[in-house]
Structures are given as C-alpha cells and as structure tokens.
Coordinates of C-alpha atoms in Angstrom, one line a residue:
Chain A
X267 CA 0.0 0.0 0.0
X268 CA 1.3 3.5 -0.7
X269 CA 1.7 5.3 1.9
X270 CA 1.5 9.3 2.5
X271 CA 3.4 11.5 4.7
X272 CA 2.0 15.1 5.8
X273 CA 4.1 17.4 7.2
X274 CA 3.9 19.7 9.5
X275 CA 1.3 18.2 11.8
X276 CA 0.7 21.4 13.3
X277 CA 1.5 25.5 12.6
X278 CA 1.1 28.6 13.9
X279 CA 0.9 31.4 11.2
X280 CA -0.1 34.9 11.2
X281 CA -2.5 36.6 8.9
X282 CA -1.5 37.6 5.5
X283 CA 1.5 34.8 6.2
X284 CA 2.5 32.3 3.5
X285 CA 1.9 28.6 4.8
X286 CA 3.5 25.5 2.9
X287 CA 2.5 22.5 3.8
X288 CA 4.1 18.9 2.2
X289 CA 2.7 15.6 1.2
X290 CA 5.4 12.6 0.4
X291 CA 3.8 9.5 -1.2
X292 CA 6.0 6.5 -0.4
X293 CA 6.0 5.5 -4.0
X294 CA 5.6 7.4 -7.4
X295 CA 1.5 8.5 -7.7
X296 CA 2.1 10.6 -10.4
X297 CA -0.4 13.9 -10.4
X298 CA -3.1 11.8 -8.4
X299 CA -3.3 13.9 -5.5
X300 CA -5.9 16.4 -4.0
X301 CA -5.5 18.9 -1.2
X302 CA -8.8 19.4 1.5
X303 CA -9.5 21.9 4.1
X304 CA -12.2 20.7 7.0
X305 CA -13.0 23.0 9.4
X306 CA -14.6 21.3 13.1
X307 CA -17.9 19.7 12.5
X308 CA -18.0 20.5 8.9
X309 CA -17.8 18.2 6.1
X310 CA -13.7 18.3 4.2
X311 CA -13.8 20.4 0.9
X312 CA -11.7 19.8 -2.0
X313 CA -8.9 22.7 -2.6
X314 CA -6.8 21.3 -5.1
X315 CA -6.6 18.4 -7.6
X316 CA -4.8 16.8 -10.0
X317 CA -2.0 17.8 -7.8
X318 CA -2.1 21.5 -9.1
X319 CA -5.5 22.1 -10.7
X320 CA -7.3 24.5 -8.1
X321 CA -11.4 23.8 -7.4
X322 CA -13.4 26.0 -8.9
X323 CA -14.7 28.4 -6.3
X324 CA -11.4 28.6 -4.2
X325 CA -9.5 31.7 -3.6
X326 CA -6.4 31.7 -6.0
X327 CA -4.0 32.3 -2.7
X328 CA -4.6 28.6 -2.9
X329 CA -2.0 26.3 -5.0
X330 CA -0.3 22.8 -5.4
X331 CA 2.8 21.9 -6.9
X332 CA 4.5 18.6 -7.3
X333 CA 4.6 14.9 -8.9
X334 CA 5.5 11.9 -8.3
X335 CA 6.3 11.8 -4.7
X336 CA 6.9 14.7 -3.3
X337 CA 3.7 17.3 -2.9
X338 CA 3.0 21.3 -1.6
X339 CA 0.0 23.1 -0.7
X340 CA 0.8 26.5 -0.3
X341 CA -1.5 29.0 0.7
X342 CA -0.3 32.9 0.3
X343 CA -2.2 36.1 2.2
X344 CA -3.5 33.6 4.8
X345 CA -6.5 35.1 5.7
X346 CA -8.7 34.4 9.1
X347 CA -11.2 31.7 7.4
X348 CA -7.9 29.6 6.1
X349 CA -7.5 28.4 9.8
X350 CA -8.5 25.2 9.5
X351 CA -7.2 21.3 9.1
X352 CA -5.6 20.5 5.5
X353 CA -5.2 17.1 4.6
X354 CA -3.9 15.7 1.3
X355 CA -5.8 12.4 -0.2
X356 CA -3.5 9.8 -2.9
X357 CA -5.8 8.3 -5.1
X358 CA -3.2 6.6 -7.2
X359 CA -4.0 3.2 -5.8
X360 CA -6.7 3.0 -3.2
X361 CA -6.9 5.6 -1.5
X362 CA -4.7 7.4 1.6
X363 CA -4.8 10.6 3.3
X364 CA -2.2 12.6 4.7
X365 CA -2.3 12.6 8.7
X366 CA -3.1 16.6 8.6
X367 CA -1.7 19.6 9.0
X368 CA -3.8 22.4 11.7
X369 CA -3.1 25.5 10.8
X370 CA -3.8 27.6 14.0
X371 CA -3.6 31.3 14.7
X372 CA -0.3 32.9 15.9
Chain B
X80 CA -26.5 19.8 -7.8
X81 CA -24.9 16.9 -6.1
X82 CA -26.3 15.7 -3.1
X83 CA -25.1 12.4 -1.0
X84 CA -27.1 11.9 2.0
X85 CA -25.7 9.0 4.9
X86 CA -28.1 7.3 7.2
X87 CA -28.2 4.2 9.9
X88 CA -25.7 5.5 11.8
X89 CA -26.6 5.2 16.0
X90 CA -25.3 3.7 19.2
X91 CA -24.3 -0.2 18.8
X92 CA -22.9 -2.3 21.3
X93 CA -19.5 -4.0 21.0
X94 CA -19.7 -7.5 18.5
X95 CA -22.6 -5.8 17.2
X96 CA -23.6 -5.0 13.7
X97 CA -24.9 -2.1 11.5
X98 CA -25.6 -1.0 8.2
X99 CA -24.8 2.5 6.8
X100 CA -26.9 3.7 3.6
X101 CA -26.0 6.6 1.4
X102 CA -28.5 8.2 -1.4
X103 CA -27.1 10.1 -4.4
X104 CA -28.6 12.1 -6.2
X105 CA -28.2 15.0 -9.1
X106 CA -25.2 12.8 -11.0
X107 CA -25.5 9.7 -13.1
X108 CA -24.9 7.4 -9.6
X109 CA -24.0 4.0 -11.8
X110 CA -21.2 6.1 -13.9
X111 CA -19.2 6.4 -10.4
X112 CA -17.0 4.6 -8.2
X113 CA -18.2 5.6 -4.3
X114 CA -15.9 5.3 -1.3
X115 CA -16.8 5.2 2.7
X116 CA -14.5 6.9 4.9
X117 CA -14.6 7.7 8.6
X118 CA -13.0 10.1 10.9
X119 CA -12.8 9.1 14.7
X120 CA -13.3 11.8 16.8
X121 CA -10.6 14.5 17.2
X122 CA -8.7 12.0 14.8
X123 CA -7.9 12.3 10.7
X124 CA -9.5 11.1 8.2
X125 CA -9.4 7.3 7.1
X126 CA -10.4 5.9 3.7
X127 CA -12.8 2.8 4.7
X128 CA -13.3 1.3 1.5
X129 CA -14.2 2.1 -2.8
X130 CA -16.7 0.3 -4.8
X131 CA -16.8 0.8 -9.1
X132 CA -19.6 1.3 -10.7
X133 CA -20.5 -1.7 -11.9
X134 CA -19.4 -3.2 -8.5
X135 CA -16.4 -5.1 -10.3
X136 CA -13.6 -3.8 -8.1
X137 CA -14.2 -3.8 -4.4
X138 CA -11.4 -2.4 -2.4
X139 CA -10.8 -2.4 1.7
X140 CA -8.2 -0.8 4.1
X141 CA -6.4 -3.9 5.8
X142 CA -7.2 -2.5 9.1
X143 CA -11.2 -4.0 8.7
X144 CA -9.7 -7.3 8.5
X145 CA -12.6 -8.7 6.8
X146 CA -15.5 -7.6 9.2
X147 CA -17.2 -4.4 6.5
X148 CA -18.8 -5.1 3.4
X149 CA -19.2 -2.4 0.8
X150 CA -21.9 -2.7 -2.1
X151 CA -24.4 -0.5 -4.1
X152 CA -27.7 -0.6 -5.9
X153 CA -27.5 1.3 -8.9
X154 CA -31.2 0.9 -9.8
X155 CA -31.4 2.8 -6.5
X156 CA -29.3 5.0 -6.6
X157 CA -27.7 3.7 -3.5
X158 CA -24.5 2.9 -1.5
X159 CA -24.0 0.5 1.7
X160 CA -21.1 -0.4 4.1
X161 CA -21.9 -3.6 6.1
X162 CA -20.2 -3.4 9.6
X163 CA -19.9 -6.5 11.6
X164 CA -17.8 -7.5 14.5
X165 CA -17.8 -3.3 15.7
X166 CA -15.4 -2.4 18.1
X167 CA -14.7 1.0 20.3
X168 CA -12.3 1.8 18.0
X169 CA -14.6 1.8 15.0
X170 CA -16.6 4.9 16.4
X171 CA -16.4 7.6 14.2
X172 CA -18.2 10.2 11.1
X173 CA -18.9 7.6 8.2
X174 CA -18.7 9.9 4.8
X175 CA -20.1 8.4 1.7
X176 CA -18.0 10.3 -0.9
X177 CA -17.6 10.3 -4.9
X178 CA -14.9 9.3 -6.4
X179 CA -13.4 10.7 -9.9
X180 CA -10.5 8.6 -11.1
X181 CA -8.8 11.4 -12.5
X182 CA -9.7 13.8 -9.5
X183 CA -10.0 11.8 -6.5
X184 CA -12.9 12.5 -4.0
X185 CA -14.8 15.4 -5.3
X186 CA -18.5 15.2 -3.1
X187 CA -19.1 14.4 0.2
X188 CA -22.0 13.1 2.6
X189 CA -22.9 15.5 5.6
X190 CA -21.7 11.9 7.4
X191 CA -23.5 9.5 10.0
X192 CA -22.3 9.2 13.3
X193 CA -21.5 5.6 14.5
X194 CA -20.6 4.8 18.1
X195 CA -20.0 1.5 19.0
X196 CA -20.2 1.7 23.2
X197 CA -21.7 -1.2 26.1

C-alpha cells in the first residue's frame, strides 16, 4: 500500500503569512493527489486536484505543486477563514490521506 | 447539484452490527465509483473502503480485517457499508464520498455518526 506522509502536523501562522504545507507518497502516484480543508464539524472540501488544478470556487491564494512523490500546498495572504485542518488524499491506488496539517492562529 | 445523503448510523454495542446507507442524487450514480471513509473523533480522516460502478472492483483498508462489506444498488441510486464484529475503536463520522478517477474524492455526505459503546 502506498503510503503518505504530511508534514507539518501542526502550525502557527499569522494573517496575510504564507503557509507550505508537504505531502510525500511512499512510492511514485504521479499527479493523483488532491488537497482538502475541513474546518470542526464540517464536512472536508476539496482545494486542489490533480495535484495543481485548483477547485473552482477557491480563492487563487490557494496552490499545489509537485509529482511523483513529493507534494505542496501553499496557501499565500492567509486570511482568518484559512484556519483550518488541510489534509492531502492519494488516489493513485486506493486511496490514503495525509495525517493533517492544523493550521492555528499565531 | 450533487447531493449524497448518509443514514443508519446510532449507538451499537461491542460485536454488534450495523448498516450505513447513502443516497445520491443529481449525478449519473452507476457512472461512479463511491468510497466510505470515517474520521474518529478529534482524529484524521481514514479511507474505509471504494466500490466501481459496476461493483467489479471492491477495495478495503487492511485495518477492517474482513469484518465491513461495501456494495451498491444502482437501480437505487444507493451505497452500503456492512459493519460486523464493531469495536470501540470503530466509532467515528462515516462519509459516503464520490470518487473521480482522474480527480480523486470530489463530493461528500454530511456523514453519519457511529458509536460502538456497552
């Protein structure tokens, strides 16, 4: 099974801050990689697929880069509603998340 | 729009079973694959298990070890997850979410709480 690690598990960050956070897949899973934000009690919603193709809807301060193994999320101008949990999500062969990154207020 | 809506969740005793329903609706439901996955409380998320369309390919995390079974009824627009043998540590959020193969998870349920307690 491939397996996905998330790093950092937790941040602190300030607003208008820019936040990287990094995915490594334990084997190569090409582009087949998507980026969500869940906030508590709310349901996860997708930021990023494709590894780099941004939802529609989602602020452009949003973006992913990578392939292969080796995955960012990086979210410029954080603003107060980005203060959430991220999680990435492999879909290359079943599928694994990303333990999760909280982004918390500095 | 699409809409996936999760129900049978509840309070179930340890050994006990359950069965978790999902409707979609607003998408061509037979055209997907659909995947469970759960969220303990205060925990990540954790992919349960994915079902194709046709129900050819039928996928589970090893950590089930045998005791969920995933299936769907296409001429009802509908998705199950068979739990058997629940433990504690099986409490959680159950999501019914699409999958895309070329996008991943790209819908959601609002989820269905399980919570396997004596």
């Amino acid at each position: 099974d491939i397996q996905v690690t998330q790093s950092p598990s937790a941040m602190s960050a300030s607003v208008g801050d820019t936040v990287t956070i990094t995915c490594r897949a334990s084997q190569d899973i090409s582009h087949f990689l998507a980026w969500f934000q869940q906030k508590p009690g709310k349901v996860p919603k997708r930021l990023i697929y494709a590894a780099s193709s941004l939802q529609s809807g989602v602020p452009s301060r949003f973006s992913g880069s990578g392939s292969g193994t080796e995955f960012t999320l990086t979210i410029s101008n954080l603003q107060p509603e980005d203060f959430a949990t991220y999680y990435c999500l492999q879909h290359k062969n079943h599928l694994t998340f990303g333990g999760g990154t909280k982004v918390e207020i500095k | 729009e699409v809409l996936l809506v999760e129900s049978g969740g509840g309070l179930v005793k340890p050994g006990g079973s359950l069965r978790l329903s999902c409707v979609g609706s607003g998408f061509t439901f037979y055209a997907y694959s659909m995947n469970w996955v759960r969220q303990a409380p205060g925990k990540g998320l954790e992919w349960v298990s994915s079902i194709s369309g046709s129900s050819s390919k039928i996928q589970y995390a090893d950590s089930l070890k045998g005791r969920f079974t995933i299936s769907r009824d296409n001429a009802k627009d509908s998705l199950y997850l068979q739990m058997s043998s629940l433990r504690a540590e099986d409490t959680a959020v159950y999501y019914c979410a699409r999958d895309d193969y070329y996008e991943g998870i790209d819908y959601w349920g609002q989820g269905t709480l399980v919570t396997v307690s004596s």
